[in-house]
CSV table of C-alpha atoms in Angstrom, one decimal:
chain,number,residue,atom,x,y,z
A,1,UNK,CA,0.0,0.0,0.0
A,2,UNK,CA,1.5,3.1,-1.1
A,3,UNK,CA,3.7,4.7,1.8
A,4,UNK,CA,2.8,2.3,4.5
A,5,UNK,CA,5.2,0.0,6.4
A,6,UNK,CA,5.0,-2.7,3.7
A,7,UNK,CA,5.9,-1.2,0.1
A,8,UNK,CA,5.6,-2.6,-3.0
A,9,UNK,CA,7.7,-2.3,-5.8
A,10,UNK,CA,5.3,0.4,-7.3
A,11,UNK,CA,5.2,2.3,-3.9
A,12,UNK,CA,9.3,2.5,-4.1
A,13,UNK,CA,8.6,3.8,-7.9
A,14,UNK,CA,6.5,6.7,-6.8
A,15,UNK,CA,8.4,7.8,-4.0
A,16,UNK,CA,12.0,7.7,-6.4
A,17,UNK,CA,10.1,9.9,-8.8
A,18,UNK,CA,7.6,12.0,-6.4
A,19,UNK,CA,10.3,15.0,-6.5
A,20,UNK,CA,12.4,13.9,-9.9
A,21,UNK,CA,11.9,12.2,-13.4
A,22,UNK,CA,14.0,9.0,-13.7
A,23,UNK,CA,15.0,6.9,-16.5
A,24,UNK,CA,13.5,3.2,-15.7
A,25,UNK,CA,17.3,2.0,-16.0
A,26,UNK,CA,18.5,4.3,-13.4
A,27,UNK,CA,14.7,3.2,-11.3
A,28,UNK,CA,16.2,-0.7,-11.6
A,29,UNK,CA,19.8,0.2,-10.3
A,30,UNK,CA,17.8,1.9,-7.1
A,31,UNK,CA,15.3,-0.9,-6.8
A,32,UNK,CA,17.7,-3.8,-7.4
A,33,UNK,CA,19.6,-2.3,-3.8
A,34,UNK,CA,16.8,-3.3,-2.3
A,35,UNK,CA,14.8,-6.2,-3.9
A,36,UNK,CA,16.2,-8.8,-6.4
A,37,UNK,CA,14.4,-7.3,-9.3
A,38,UNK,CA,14.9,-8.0,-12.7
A,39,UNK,CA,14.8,-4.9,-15.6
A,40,UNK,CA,11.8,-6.7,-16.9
A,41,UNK,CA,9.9,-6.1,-14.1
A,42,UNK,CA,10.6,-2.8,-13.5
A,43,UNK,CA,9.3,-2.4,-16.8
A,44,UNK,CA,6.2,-3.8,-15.9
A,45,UNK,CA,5.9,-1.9,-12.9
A,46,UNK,CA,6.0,1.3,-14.7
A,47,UNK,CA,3.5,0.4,-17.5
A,48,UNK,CA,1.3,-0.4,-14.4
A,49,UNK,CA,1.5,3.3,-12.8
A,50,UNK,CA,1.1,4.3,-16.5
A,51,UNK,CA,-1.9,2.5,-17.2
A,52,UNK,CA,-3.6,3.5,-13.3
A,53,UNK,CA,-2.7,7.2,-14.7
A,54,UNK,CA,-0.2,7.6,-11.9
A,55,UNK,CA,2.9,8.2,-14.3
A,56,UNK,CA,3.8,9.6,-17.3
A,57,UNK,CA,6.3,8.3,-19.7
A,58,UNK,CA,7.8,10.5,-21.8
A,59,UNK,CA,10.5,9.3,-24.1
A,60,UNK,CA,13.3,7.8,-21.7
A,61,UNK,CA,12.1,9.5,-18.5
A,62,UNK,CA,9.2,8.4,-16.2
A,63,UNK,CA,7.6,10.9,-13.8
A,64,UNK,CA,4.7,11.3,-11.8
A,65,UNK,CA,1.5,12.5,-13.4
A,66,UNK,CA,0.2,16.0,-11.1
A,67,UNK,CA,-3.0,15.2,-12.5
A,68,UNK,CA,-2.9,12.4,-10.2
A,69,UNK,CA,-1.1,13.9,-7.6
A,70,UNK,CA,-3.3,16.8,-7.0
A,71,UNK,CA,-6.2,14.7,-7.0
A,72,UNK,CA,-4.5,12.5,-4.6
A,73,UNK,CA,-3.8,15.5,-2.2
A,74,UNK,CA,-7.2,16.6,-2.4
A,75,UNK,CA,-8.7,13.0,-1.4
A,76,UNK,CA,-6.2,12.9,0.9
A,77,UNK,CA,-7.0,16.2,2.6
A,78,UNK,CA,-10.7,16.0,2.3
A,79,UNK,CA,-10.6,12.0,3.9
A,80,UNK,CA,-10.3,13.5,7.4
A,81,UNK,CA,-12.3,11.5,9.5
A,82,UNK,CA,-16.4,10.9,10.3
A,83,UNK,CA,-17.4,14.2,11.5
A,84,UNK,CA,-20.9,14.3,12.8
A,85,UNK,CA,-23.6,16.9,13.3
A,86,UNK,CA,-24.4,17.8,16.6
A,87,UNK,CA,-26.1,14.7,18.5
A,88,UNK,CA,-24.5,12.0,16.2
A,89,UNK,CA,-22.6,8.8,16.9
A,90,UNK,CA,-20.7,6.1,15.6
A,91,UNK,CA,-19.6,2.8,16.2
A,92,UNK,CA,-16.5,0.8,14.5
A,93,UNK,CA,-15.2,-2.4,16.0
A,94,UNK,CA,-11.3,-3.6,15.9
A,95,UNK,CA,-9.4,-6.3,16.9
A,96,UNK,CA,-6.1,-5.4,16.7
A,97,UNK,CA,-4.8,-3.0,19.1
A,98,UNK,CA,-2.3,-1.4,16.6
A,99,UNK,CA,-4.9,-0.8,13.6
A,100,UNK,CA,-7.1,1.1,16.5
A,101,UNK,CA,-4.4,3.2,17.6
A,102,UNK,CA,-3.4,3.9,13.8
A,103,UNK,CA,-7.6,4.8,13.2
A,104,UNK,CA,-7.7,6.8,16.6
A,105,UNK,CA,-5.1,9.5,15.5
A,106,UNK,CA,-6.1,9.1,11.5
A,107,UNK,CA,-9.6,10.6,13.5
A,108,UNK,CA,-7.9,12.5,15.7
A,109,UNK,CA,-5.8,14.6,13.7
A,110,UNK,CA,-8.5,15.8,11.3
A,111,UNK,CA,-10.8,16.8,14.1
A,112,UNK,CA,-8.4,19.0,15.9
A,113,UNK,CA,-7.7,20.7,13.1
A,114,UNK,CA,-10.5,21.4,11.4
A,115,UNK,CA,-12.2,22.5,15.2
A,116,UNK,CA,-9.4,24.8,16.0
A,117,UNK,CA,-8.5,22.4,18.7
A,118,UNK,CA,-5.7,24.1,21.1
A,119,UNK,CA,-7.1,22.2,24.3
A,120,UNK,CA,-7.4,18.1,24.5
A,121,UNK,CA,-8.1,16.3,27.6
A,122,UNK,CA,-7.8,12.6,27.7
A,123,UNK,CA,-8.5,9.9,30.6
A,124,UNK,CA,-6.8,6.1,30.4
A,125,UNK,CA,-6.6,3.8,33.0
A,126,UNK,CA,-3.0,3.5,32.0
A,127,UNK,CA,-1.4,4.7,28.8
A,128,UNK,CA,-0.1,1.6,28.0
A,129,UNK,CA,-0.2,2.9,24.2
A,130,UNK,CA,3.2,4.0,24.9
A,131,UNK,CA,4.7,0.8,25.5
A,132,UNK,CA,3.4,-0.5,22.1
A,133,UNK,CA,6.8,-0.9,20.3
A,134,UNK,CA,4.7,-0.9,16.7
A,135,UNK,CA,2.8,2.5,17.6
A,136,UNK,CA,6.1,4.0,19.9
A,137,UNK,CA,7.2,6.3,17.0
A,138,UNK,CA,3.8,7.2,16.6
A,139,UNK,CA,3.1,7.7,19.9
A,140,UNK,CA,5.8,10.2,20.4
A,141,UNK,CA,5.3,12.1,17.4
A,142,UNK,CA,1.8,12.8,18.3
A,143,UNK,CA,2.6,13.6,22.1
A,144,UNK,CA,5.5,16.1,20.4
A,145,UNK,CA,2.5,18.0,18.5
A,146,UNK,CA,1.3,19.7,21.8
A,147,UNK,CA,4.2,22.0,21.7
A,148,UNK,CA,2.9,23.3,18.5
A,149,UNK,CA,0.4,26.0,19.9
A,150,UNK,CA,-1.7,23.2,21.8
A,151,UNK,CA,-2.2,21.4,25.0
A,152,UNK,CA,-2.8,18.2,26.2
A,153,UNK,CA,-3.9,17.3,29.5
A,154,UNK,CA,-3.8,14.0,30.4
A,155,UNK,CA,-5.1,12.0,33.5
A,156,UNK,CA,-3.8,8.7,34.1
A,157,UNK,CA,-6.0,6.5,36.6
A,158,UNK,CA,-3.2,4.6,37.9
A,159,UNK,CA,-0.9,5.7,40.4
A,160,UNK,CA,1.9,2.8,39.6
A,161,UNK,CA,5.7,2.7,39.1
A,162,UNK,CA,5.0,2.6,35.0
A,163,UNK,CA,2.1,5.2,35.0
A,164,UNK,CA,4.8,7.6,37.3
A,165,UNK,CA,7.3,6.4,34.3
A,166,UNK,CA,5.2,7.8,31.8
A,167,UNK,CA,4.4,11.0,33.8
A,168,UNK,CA,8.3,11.5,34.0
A,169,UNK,CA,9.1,10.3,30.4
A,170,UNK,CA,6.7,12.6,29.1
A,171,UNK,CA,5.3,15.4,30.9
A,172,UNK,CA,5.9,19.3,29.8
A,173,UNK,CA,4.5,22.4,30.1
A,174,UNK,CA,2.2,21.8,27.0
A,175,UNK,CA,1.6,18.1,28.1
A,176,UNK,CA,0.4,17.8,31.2
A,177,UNK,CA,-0.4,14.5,33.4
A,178,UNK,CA,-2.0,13.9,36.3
A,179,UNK,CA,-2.5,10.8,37.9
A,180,UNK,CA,-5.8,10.0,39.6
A,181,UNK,CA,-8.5,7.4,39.6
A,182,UNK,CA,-11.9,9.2,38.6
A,183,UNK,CA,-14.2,6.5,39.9
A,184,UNK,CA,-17.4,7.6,37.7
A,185,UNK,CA,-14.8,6.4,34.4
A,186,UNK,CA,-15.0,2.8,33.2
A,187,UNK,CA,-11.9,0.8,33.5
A,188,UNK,CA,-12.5,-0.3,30.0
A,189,UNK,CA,-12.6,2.9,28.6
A,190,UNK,CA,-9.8,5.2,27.2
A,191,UNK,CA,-11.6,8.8,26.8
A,192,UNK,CA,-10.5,12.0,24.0
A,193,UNK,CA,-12.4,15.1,24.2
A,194,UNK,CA,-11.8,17.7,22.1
A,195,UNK,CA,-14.1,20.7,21.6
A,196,UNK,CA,-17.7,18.7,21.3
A,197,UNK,CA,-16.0,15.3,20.4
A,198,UNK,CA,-16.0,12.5,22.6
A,199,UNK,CA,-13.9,9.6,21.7
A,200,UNK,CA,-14.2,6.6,24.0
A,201,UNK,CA,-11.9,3.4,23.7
A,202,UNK,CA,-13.2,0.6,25.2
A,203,UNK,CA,-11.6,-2.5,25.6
A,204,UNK,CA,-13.1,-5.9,27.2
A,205,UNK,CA,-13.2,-6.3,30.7
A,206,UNK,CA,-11.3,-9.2,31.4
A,207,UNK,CA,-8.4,-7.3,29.1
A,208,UNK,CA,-9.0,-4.4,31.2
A,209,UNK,CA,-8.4,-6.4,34.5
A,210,UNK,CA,-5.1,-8.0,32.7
A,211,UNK,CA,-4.2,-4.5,32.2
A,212,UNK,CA,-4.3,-3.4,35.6
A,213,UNK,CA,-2.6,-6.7,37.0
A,214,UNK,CA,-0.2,-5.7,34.9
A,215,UNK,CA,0.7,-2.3,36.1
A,216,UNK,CA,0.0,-2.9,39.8
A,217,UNK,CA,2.9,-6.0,39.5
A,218,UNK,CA,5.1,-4.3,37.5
A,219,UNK,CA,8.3,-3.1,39.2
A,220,UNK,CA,9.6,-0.6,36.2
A,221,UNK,CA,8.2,0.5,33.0
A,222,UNK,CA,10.7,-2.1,31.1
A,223,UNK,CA,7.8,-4.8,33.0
A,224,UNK,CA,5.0,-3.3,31.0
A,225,UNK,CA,6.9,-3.9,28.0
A,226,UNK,CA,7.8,-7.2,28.0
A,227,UNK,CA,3.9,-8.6,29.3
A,228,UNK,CA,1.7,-5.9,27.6
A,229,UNK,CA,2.6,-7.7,23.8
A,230,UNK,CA,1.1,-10.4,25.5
A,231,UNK,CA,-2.0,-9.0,26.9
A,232,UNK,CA,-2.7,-7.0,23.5
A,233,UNK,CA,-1.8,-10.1,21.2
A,234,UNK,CA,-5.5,-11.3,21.2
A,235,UNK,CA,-7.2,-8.1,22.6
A,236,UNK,CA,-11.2,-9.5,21.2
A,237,UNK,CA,-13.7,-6.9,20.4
A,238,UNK,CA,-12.3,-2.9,21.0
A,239,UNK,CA,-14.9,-0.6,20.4
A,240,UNK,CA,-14.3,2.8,19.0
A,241,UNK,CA,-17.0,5.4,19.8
A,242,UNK,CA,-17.1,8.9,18.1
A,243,UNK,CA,-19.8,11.4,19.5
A,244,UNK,CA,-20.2,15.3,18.8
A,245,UNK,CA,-22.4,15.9,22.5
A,246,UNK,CA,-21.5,19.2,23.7
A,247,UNK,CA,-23.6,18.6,26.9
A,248,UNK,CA,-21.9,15.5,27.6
A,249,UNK,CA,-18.2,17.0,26.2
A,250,UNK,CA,-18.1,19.8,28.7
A,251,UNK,CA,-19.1,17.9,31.8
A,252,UNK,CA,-16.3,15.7,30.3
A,253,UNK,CA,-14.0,18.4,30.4
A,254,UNK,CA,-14.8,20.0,33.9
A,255,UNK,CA,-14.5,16.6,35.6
A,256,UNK,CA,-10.9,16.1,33.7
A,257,UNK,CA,-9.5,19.8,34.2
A,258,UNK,CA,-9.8,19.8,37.6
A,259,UNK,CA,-5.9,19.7,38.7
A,260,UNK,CA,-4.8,21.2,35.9
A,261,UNK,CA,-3.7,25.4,34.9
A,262,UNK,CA,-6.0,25.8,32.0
A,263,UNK,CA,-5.1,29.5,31.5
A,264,UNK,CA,-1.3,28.6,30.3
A,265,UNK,CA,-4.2,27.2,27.2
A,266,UNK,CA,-5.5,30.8,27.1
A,267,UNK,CA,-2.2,32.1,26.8
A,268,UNK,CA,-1.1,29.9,23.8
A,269,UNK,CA,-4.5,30.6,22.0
A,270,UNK,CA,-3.5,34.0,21.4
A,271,UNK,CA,-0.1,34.1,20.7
């Protein structure tokens, strides 16, 4: 799939020619560094991408067709994620704990930007997220974000050695954490909410209860990481729950802000 973690040898085409033309002979002597391809196949690669209207071929030289870039950027950029009217939901179900992390910030992303987000307040039972070593990168990419003109505040309703870990491994002024049970939150449920959205996560309850047996045994963070593969391997049913409640968003938001300084927010909104 074209610039995933699993390219193709038409996926390693479009990227050598996204910013250059290239002749398909100097293409092979790229590709062949990489995969044991013959020139005949490069060949047919190309007259693949030509045929789908993703290249050009012009004499020697093979380059990307804008046509088909700027209509890529446009799906691309208008694909931002199910935004609901006021009162809406939806529902999605996953099993696999890395493709709902990767569909949580491809929803994510789009909604903060296109509500002006500056201010996001989340509540897991423990962030064990983090400790995914498929979604780590990710993870601290997104967590890195805050310092751009937003903040995150973050309550973690575990009060262990690895959620203190995380609180020290990741904590600044535009990230905050606090760690505190909230007793009228599920501990199946990982909660976003940001402006009227409500995202809640919510994983089965004997997973849940594996989760916390976890993190109360666990005697450093380096624990969480070598059982939490385990525990996530065969997660069953997640649910993934997208709502646009104002009501419900800002009683959300005044039960999650309580220990936190919301006017350093203010501050950045108006810089």
């Amino acid at each position: 799939m074209l610039y995933s973690g699993d390219s193709s040898v038409e996926d390693r085409i479009v990227e050598l020619t996204a910013d250059s033309r290239k002749t398909i002979k100097s293409l092979h002597e790229s590709l062949a560094q990489d995969h044991s391809l013959t020139l005949r196949a490069v060949y047919k690669a190309v007259n693949k991408l030509v045929g789908a209207g993703v290249l050009l071929k012009v004499g020697k030289q093979v380059m990307v067709d804008q046509e088909w870039a700027r209509r890529a950027t446009e799906t691309l950029g208008s694909a931002s994620g199910p935004f609901l009217s006021i009162g809406e939901r939806a529902a999605y179900t996953f099993t696999s704990v890395e493709h709902l992390d990767s569909f949580w910030k491809t929803t994510v992303l789009p909604l903060e930007r296109a509500a002006g987000v500056r201010e996001s307040f989340f509540y897991n039972p423990h962030n064990f997220w983090a400790y995914l070593p498929d979604r780590k990168e990710s993870e601290d990419a997104y967590y890195q974000h805050f310092r751009e003109h937003r903040y995150g505040f973050f309550t973690i309703g575990g009060e262990s050695v690895a959620d203190k870990g995380f609180k020290k491994a990741y904590q600044t002024e535009h990230l905050q954490i606090d760690l505190r049970t909230i007793s009228s939150f599920r501990r199946t449920d990982h909660v976003t909410v940001l402006d009227s959205f409500i995202i809640t996560v919510r994983l089965g309850k004997k997973v849940a209860e594996r989760i916390d047996t976890l993190y109360d045994s666990a005697e450093s963070p380096e624990d969480i990481l070598l059982n939490i593969l385990r525990i996530c391997k065969k997660p069953g049913k997640i649910r993934f729950l997208l709502e646009n409640n104002p009501t419900k968003a800002a009683k959300l938001r005044k039960i999650l802000a309580k220990n936190f300084y919301i006017q350093q927010a203010t501050h950045i909104q108006s810089a």
